[in-house]
PDB file of C-alpha atoms in Angstrom:
ATOM      1  CA  UNK R   1     -43.365 -91.221 -50.126  1.00 40.00           C
ATOM      2  CA  UNK R   2     -44.101 -94.316 -48.108  1.00 40.00           C
ATOM      3  CA  UNK R   3     -42.302 -95.194 -44.905  1.00 41.00           C
ATOM      4  CA  UNK R   4     -38.952 -93.948 -43.688  1.00 40.00           C
ATOM      5  CA  UNK R   5     -37.229 -95.123 -46.870  1.00 42.00           C
ATOM      6  CA  UNK R   6     -38.921 -92.429 -48.906  1.00 44.00           C
ATOM      7  CA  UNK R   7     -40.730 -94.602 -51.458  1.00 42.00           C
ATOM      8  CA  UNK R   8     -43.743 -93.312 -53.311  1.00 40.00           C
ATOM      9  CA  UNK R   9     -45.195 -96.735 -54.113  1.00 41.00           C
ATOM     10  CA  UNK R  10     -49.007 -97.017 -53.809  1.00 41.00           C
ATOM     11  CA  UNK R  11     -48.924 -99.381 -50.876  1.00 37.00           C
ATOM     12  CA  UNK R  12     -48.664 -97.551 -47.559  1.00 36.00           C
ATOM     13  CA  UNK R  13     -47.831 -94.191 -49.127  1.00 43.00           C
ATOM     14  CA  UNK R  14     -47.476 -91.680 -46.305  1.00 50.00           C
ATOM     15  CA  UNK R  15     -46.382 -88.383 -47.882  1.00 65.00           C
ATOM     16  CA  UNK R  16     -49.083 -87.369 -50.315  1.00 69.00           C
ATOM     17  CA  UNK R  17     -47.150 -84.482 -51.875  1.00 71.00           C
ATOM     18  CA  UNK R  18     -44.193 -86.703 -52.765  1.00 75.00           C
ATOM     19  CA  UNK R  19     -46.611 -89.008 -54.551  1.00 75.00           C
ATOM     20  CA  UNK R  20     -48.084 -86.032 -56.397  1.00 77.00           C
ATOM     21  CA  UNK R  21     -44.684 -84.687 -57.493  1.00 77.00           C
ATOM     22  CA  UNK R  22     -43.138 -87.994 -58.575  1.00 77.00           C
ATOM     23  CA  UNK R  23     -45.812 -90.721 -58.784  1.00 79.00           C
ATOM     24  CA  UNK R  24     -43.759 -92.956 -61.107  1.00 80.00           C
ATOM     25  CA  UNK R  25     -40.431 -92.960 -59.238  1.00 76.00           C
ATOM     26  CA  UNK R  26     -39.947 -95.334 -56.324  1.00 75.00           C
ATOM     27  CA  UNK R  27     -37.854 -92.883 -54.282  1.00 80.00           C
ATOM     28  CA  UNK R  28     -37.302 -89.158 -54.023  1.00 80.00           C
ATOM     29  CA  UNK R  29     -33.617 -89.650 -54.910  1.00 82.00           C
ATOM     30  CA  UNK R  30     -34.481 -91.557 -58.076  1.00 82.00           C
ATOM     31  CA  UNK R  31     -36.720 -88.694 -59.139  1.00 83.00           C
ATOM     32  CA  UNK R  32     -34.042 -86.115 -58.305  1.00 86.00           C
ATOM     33  CA  UNK R  33     -31.360 -87.820 -60.402  1.00 86.00           C
ATOM     34  CA  UNK R  34     -33.690 -88.196 -63.362  1.00 87.00           C
ATOM     35  CA  UNK R  35     -34.925 -84.628 -63.053  1.00 87.00           C
ATOM     36  CA  UNK R  36     -31.381 -83.238 -63.160  1.00 91.00           C
ATOM     37  CA  UNK R  37     -30.937 -84.677 -66.652  1.00 91.00           C
ATOM     38  CA  UNK R  38     -34.374 -83.611 -67.840  1.00 92.00           C
ATOM     39  CA  UNK R  39     -34.062 -80.098 -66.449  1.00 93.00           C
ATOM     40  CA  UNK R  40     -30.566 -79.656 -67.901  1.00 95.00           C
ATOM     41  CA  UNK R  41     -31.900 -80.431 -71.373  1.00 94.00           C
ATOM     42  CA  UNK R  42     -34.740 -77.942 -70.965  1.00 94.00           C
ATOM     43  CA  UNK R  43     -32.404 -75.284 -69.599  1.00 94.00           C
ATOM     44  CA  UNK R  44     -29.930 -75.586 -72.485  1.00 95.00           C
ATOM     45  CA  UNK R  45     -32.818 -75.478 -74.972  1.00 95.00           C
ATOM     46  CA  UNK R  46     -33.990 -72.245 -73.317  1.00 93.00           C
ATOM     47  CA  UNK R  47     -30.735 -70.404 -72.710  1.00 93.00           C
ATOM     48  CA  UNK R  48     -28.922 -71.438 -75.903  1.00 93.00           C
ATOM     49  CA  UNK R  49     -31.205 -69.605 -78.362  1.00 94.00           C
ATOM     50  CA  UNK R  50     -31.822 -66.810 -75.852  1.00 91.00           C
ATOM     51  CA  UNK R  51     -28.112 -66.048 -75.486  1.00 89.00           C
ATOM     52  CA  UNK R  52     -27.609 -66.193 -79.256  1.00 91.00           C
ATOM     53  CA  UNK R  53     -30.392 -63.659 -79.803  1.00 89.00           C
ATOM     54  CA  UNK R  54     -29.127 -61.361 -77.037  1.00 83.00           C
ATOM     55  CA  UNK R  55     -25.586 -61.530 -78.434  1.00 85.00           C
ATOM     56  CA  UNK R  56     -26.819 -60.518 -81.883  1.00 84.00           C
ATOM     57  CA  UNK R  57     -28.916 -57.699 -80.426  1.00 78.00           C
ATOM     58  CA  UNK R  58     -26.291 -56.226 -78.109  1.00 76.00           C
ATOM     59  CA  UNK R  59     -23.123 -56.566 -80.209  1.00 78.00           C
ATOM     60  CA  UNK R  60     -22.376 -54.943 -83.523  1.00 75.00           C
ATOM     61  CA  UNK R  61     -21.500 -57.123 -86.544  1.00 78.00           C
ATOM     62  CA  UNK R  62     -18.029 -55.566 -86.650  1.00 80.00           C
ATOM     63  CA  UNK R  63     -17.375 -56.596 -83.053  1.00 78.00           C
ATOM     64  CA  UNK R  64     -18.645 -60.124 -83.692  1.00 78.00           C
ATOM     65  CA  UNK R  65     -16.416 -60.529 -86.748  1.00 81.00           C
ATOM     66  CA  UNK R  66     -13.399 -59.012 -85.006  1.00 84.00           C
ATOM     67  CA  UNK R  67     -13.304 -61.707 -82.313  1.00 84.00           C
ATOM     68  CA  UNK R  68     -15.537 -64.647 -83.303  1.00 85.00           C
ATOM     69  CA  UNK R  69     -13.809 -67.215 -81.081  1.00 89.00           C
ATOM     70  CA  UNK R  70     -14.006 -64.983 -78.029  1.00 88.00           C
ATOM     71  CA  UNK R  71     -17.677 -64.326 -78.732  1.00 87.00           C
ATOM     72  CA  UNK R  72     -18.366 -68.056 -79.125  1.00 90.00           C
ATOM     73  CA  UNK R  73     -16.496 -68.864 -75.913  1.00 91.00           C
ATOM     74  CA  UNK R  74     -18.432 -66.197 -74.004  1.00 89.00           C
ATOM     75  CA  UNK R  75     -21.700 -67.479 -75.472  1.00 91.00           C
ATOM     76  CA  UNK R  76     -20.977 -71.076 -74.462  1.00 93.00           C
ATOM     77  CA  UNK R  77     -19.875 -70.170 -70.937  1.00 93.00           C
ATOM     78  CA  UNK R  78     -22.912 -67.982 -70.429  1.00 91.00           C
ATOM     79  CA  UNK R  79     -25.230 -70.742 -71.641  1.00 94.00           C
ATOM     80  CA  UNK R  80     -23.599 -73.387 -69.432  1.00 94.00           C
ATOM     81  CA  UNK R  81     -23.634 -71.135 -66.380  1.00 93.00           C
ATOM     82  CA  UNK R  82     -27.262 -70.107 -66.809  1.00 93.00           C
ATOM     83  CA  UNK R  83     -28.300 -73.692 -67.537  1.00 95.00           C
ATOM     84  CA  UNK R  84     -26.552 -74.868 -64.371  1.00 95.00           C
ATOM     85  CA  UNK R  85     -28.418 -72.210 -62.389  1.00 94.00           C
ATOM     86  CA  UNK R  86     -31.835 -73.151 -63.752  1.00 93.00           C
ATOM     87  CA  UNK R  87     -31.189 -76.883 -63.302  1.00 95.00           C
ATOM     88  CA  UNK R  88     -30.066 -76.426 -59.704  1.00 93.00           C
ATOM     89  CA  UNK R  89     -32.926 -74.040 -58.966  1.00 92.00           C
ATOM     90  CA  UNK R  90     -35.653 -76.379 -60.206  1.00 90.00           C
ATOM     91  CA  UNK R  91     -34.270 -79.669 -58.928  1.00 91.00           C
ATOM     92  CA  UNK R  92     -33.368 -78.353 -55.464  1.00 90.00           C
ATOM     93  CA  UNK R  93     -36.805 -76.779 -55.262  1.00 86.00           C
ATOM     94  CA  UNK R  94     -38.406 -80.185 -55.730  1.00 83.00           C
ATOM     95  CA  UNK R  95     -35.982 -82.336 -53.758  1.00 87.00           C
ATOM     96  CA  UNK R  96     -35.646 -80.090 -50.686  1.00 89.00           C
ATOM     97  CA  UNK R  97     -39.338 -80.575 -49.924  1.00 84.00           C
ATOM     98  CA  UNK R  98     -39.027 -84.346 -50.198  1.00 84.00           C
ATOM     99  CA  UNK R  99     -35.950 -84.428 -47.975  1.00 86.00           C
ATOM    100  CA  UNK R 100     -37.509 -82.229 -45.294  1.00 88.00           C
ATOM    101  CA  UNK R 101     -40.718 -84.270 -45.231  1.00 85.00           C
ATOM    102  CA  UNK R 102     -38.738 -87.445 -44.713  1.00 82.00           C
ATOM    103  CA  UNK R 103     -36.631 -85.914 -41.933  1.00 86.00           C
ATOM    104  CA  UNK R 104     -39.637 -84.468 -40.103  1.00 86.00           C
ATOM    105  CA  UNK R 105     -42.005 -87.335 -40.869  1.00 82.00           C
ATOM    106  CA  UNK R 106     -44.750 -84.917 -41.891  1.00 83.00           C
ATOM    107  CA  UNK R 107     -45.560 -81.921 -44.052  1.00 81.00           C
ATOM    108  CA  UNK R 108     -45.368 -78.416 -42.560  1.00 85.00           C
ATOM    109  CA  UNK R 109     -45.558 -74.817 -43.746  1.00 87.00           C
ATOM    110  CA  UNK R 110     -42.043 -73.906 -42.619  1.00 90.00           C
ATOM    111  CA  UNK R 111     -40.606 -76.451 -45.058  1.00 89.00           C
ATOM    112  CA  UNK R 112     -41.781 -74.362 -47.983  1.00 87.00           C
ATOM    113  CA  UNK R 113     -39.957 -71.301 -46.640  1.00 90.00           C
ATOM    114  CA  UNK R 114     -36.750 -73.323 -46.305  1.00 92.00           C
ATOM    115  CA  UNK R 115     -37.333 -74.759 -49.754  1.00 89.00           C
ATOM    116  CA  UNK R 116     -37.585 -71.246 -51.186  1.00 89.00           C
ATOM    117  CA  UNK R 117     -34.333 -70.204 -49.536  1.00 92.00           C
ATOM    118  CA  UNK R 118     -32.453 -73.276 -50.770  1.00 92.00           C
ATOM    119  CA  UNK R 119     -33.757 -72.985 -54.323  1.00 90.00           C
ATOM    120  CA  UNK R 120     -33.177 -69.235 -54.363  1.00 90.00           C
ATOM    121  CA  UNK R 121     -29.555 -69.721 -53.318  1.00 92.00           C
ATOM    122  CA  UNK R 122     -28.950 -71.289 -56.729  1.00 92.00           C
ATOM    123  CA  UNK R 123     -28.779 -67.751 -58.112  1.00 92.00           C
ATOM    124  CA  UNK R 124     -25.226 -67.556 -56.724  1.00 92.00           C
ATOM    125  CA  UNK R 125     -24.164 -69.781 -59.631  1.00 92.00           C
ATOM    126  CA  UNK R 126     -24.973 -66.915 -61.995  1.00 91.00           C
ATOM    127  CA  UNK R 127     -22.760 -63.897 -62.619  1.00 86.00           C
ATOM    128  CA  UNK R 128     -23.432 -60.848 -60.399  1.00 84.00           C
ATOM    129  CA  UNK R 129     -24.951 -58.895 -63.276  1.00 77.00           C
ATOM    130  CA  UNK R 130     -27.386 -61.650 -64.107  1.00 84.00           C
ATOM    131  CA  UNK R 131     -28.462 -61.968 -60.468  1.00 86.00           C
ATOM    132  CA  UNK R 132     -29.978 -58.489 -60.598  1.00 80.00           C
ATOM    133  CA  UNK R 133     -31.771 -59.297 -63.849  1.00 80.00           C
ATOM    134  CA  UNK R 134     -33.210 -62.480 -62.368  1.00 85.00           C
ATOM    135  CA  UNK R 135     -34.307 -60.562 -59.286  1.00 84.00           C
ATOM    136  CA  UNK R 136     -36.106 -58.016 -61.451  1.00 78.00           C
ATOM    137  CA  UNK R 137     -37.703 -60.858 -63.398  1.00 81.00           C
ATOM    138  CA  UNK R 138     -38.977 -62.491 -60.201  1.00 84.00           C
ATOM    139  CA  UNK R 139     -40.169 -59.240 -58.616  1.00 83.00           C
ATOM    140  CA  UNK R 140     -43.429 -58.980 -60.638  1.00 81.00           C
ATOM    141  CA  UNK R 141     -44.214 -62.628 -59.822  1.00 84.00           C
ATOM    142  CA  UNK R 142     -43.684 -61.888 -56.121  1.00 87.00           C
ATOM    143  CA  UNK R 143     -45.872 -58.770 -56.274  1.00 85.00           C
ATOM    144  CA  UNK R 144     -48.588 -60.720 -58.112  1.00 85.00           C
ATOM    145  CA  UNK R 145     -48.431 -63.542 -55.560  1.00 88.00           C
ATOM    146  CA  UNK R 146     -48.620 -61.081 -52.663  1.00 90.00           C
ATOM    147  CA  UNK R 147     -51.582 -59.330 -54.276  1.00 88.00           C
ATOM    148  CA  UNK R 148     -53.456 -62.604 -54.865  1.00 89.00           C
ATOM    149  CA  UNK R 149     -52.839 -63.646 -51.253  1.00 91.00           C
ATOM    150  CA  UNK R 150     -54.182 -60.290 -50.058  1.00 91.00           C
ATOM    151  CA  UNK R 151     -57.341 -60.808 -52.102  1.00 91.00           C
ATOM    152  CA  UNK R 152     -57.739 -64.336 -50.743  1.00 92.00           C
ATOM    153  CA  UNK R 153     -57.197 -63.171 -47.150  1.00 92.00           C
ATOM    154  CA  UNK R 154     -59.653 -60.293 -47.537  1.00 91.00           C
ATOM    155  CA  UNK R 155     -57.095 -57.488 -47.169  1.00 93.00           C
ATOM    156  CA  UNK R 156     -58.306 -55.796 -50.374  1.00 89.00           C
ATOM    157  CA  UNK R 157     -60.499 -56.407 -53.371  1.00 89.00           C
ATOM    158  CA  UNK R 158     -59.381 -57.647 -56.739  1.00 87.00           C
ATOM    159  CA  UNK R 159     -58.980 -55.014 -59.464  1.00 84.00           C
ATOM    160  CA  UNK R 160     -60.184 -56.144 -62.926  1.00 84.00           C
ATOM    161  CA  UNK R 161     -57.404 -55.666 -65.474  1.00 80.00           C
ATOM    162  CA  UNK R 162     -54.843 -55.111 -62.731  1.00 78.00           C
ATOM    163  CA  UNK R 163     -52.115 -56.827 -64.742  1.00 77.00           C
ATOM    164  CA  UNK R 164     -52.472 -54.258 -67.521  1.00 84.00           C
ATOM    165  CA  UNK R 165     -52.365 -51.443 -64.975  1.00 84.00           C
ATOM    166  CA  UNK R 166     -49.101 -52.438 -63.296  1.00 78.00           C
ATOM    167  CA  UNK R 167     -47.568 -53.372 -66.658  1.00 84.00           C
ATOM    168  CA  UNK R 168     -48.366 -49.860 -67.887  1.00 89.00           C
ATOM    169  CA  UNK R 169     -46.877 -48.328 -64.734  1.00 87.00           C
ATOM    170  CA  UNK R 170     -43.708 -50.423 -65.040  1.00 84.00           C
ATOM    171  CA  UNK R 171     -43.340 -49.543 -68.735  1.00 87.00           C
ATOM    172  CA  UNK R 172     -43.854 -45.875 -67.909  1.00 90.00           C
ATOM    173  CA  UNK R 173     -41.130 -45.997 -65.264  1.00 88.00           C
ATOM    174  CA  UNK R 174     -38.766 -47.743 -67.682  1.00 87.00           C
ATOM    175  CA  UNK R 175     -39.370 -45.212 -70.448  1.00 89.00           C
ATOM    176  CA  UNK R 176     -38.992 -42.331 -67.999  1.00 90.00           C
ATOM    177  CA  UNK R 177     -35.594 -43.703 -66.975  1.00 87.00           C
ATOM    178  CA  UNK R 178     -34.694 -44.150 -70.627  1.00 88.00           C
ATOM    179  CA  UNK R 179     -35.469 -40.508 -71.288  1.00 87.00           C
ATOM    180  CA  UNK R 180     -34.143 -38.927 -68.088  1.00 87.00           C
ATOM    181  CA  UNK R 181     -31.453 -41.211 -66.632  1.00 84.00           C
ATOM    182  CA  UNK R 182     -30.413 -43.847 -69.170  1.00 85.00           C
ATOM    183  CA  UNK R 183     -27.321 -44.963 -67.234  1.00 83.00           C
ATOM    184  CA  UNK R 184     -29.481 -46.511 -64.495  1.00 82.00           C
ATOM    185  CA  UNK R 185     -30.734 -49.167 -66.952  1.00 81.00           C
ATOM    186  CA  UNK R 186     -28.539 -52.320 -67.115  1.00 77.00           C
ATOM    187  CA  UNK R 187     -26.268 -52.286 -70.209  1.00 77.00           C
ATOM    188  CA  UNK R 188     -27.891 -55.301 -71.861  1.00 73.00           C
ATOM    189  CA  UNK R 189     -31.372 -53.809 -71.694  1.00 78.00           C
ATOM    190  CA  UNK R 190     -30.056 -50.389 -72.625  1.00 82.00           C
ATOM    191  CA  UNK R 191     -28.546 -51.704 -75.848  1.00 78.00           C
ATOM    192  CA  UNK R 192     -31.840 -53.354 -76.792  1.00 79.00           C
ATOM    193  CA  UNK R 193     -33.674 -50.076 -76.144  1.00 82.00           C
ATOM    194  CA  UNK R 194     -31.123 -48.250 -78.280  1.00 82.00           C
ATOM    195  CA  UNK R 195     -31.862 -50.592 -81.152  1.00 77.00           C
ATOM    196  CA  UNK R 196     -35.634 -50.238 -80.711  1.00 80.00           C
ATOM    197  CA  UNK R 197     -35.937 -46.502 -80.012  1.00 80.00           C
ATOM    198  CA  UNK R 198     -32.563 -45.021 -80.938  1.00 77.00           C
ATOM    199  CA  UNK R 199     -30.110 -43.101 -78.773  1.00 75.00           C
ATOM    200  CA  UNK R 200     -31.501 -40.039 -76.991  1.00 67.00           C
TER     201      UNK R 200
END
């Protein structure tokens, strides 16, 4: 991003990271607008089939046939809402960094913390039930990132095959809950487990 205007043209480029993120766009805003459209298309392509599959897995054929229009409406709203979340999450994650660099005139570590908070706030677009699911999805990534940082900083040594170990532990905890306290598992996941393993 060159100069105070925020361009990423080769001549006089000042913000290297802006040039890395959007080397072909002249400004951060131009990239942001284009990325909204691109990310929306990717999000719909992801959540559309995913919601169809989850609907078929978690609802009985009799229930689907009893209220097809209601099911279709719920499916469309869920897809639009989740797509809006993912689009806002990704685009704000990119653009917040550009905006903060331009305001401060430099790159700094604190900007990435703010960027994480702004992008993470996009989860409020989702329904309350989905927020918990997204949090559980992100938790392993956070644990993995923390572990890798600890290895890099010399806090502990890397464990070969560690991913398989914590995956096995997590699966064991899930199956223990399924056997001992099924009601603690979110309904959507519980219905999938019922279909895979039967009702205890």
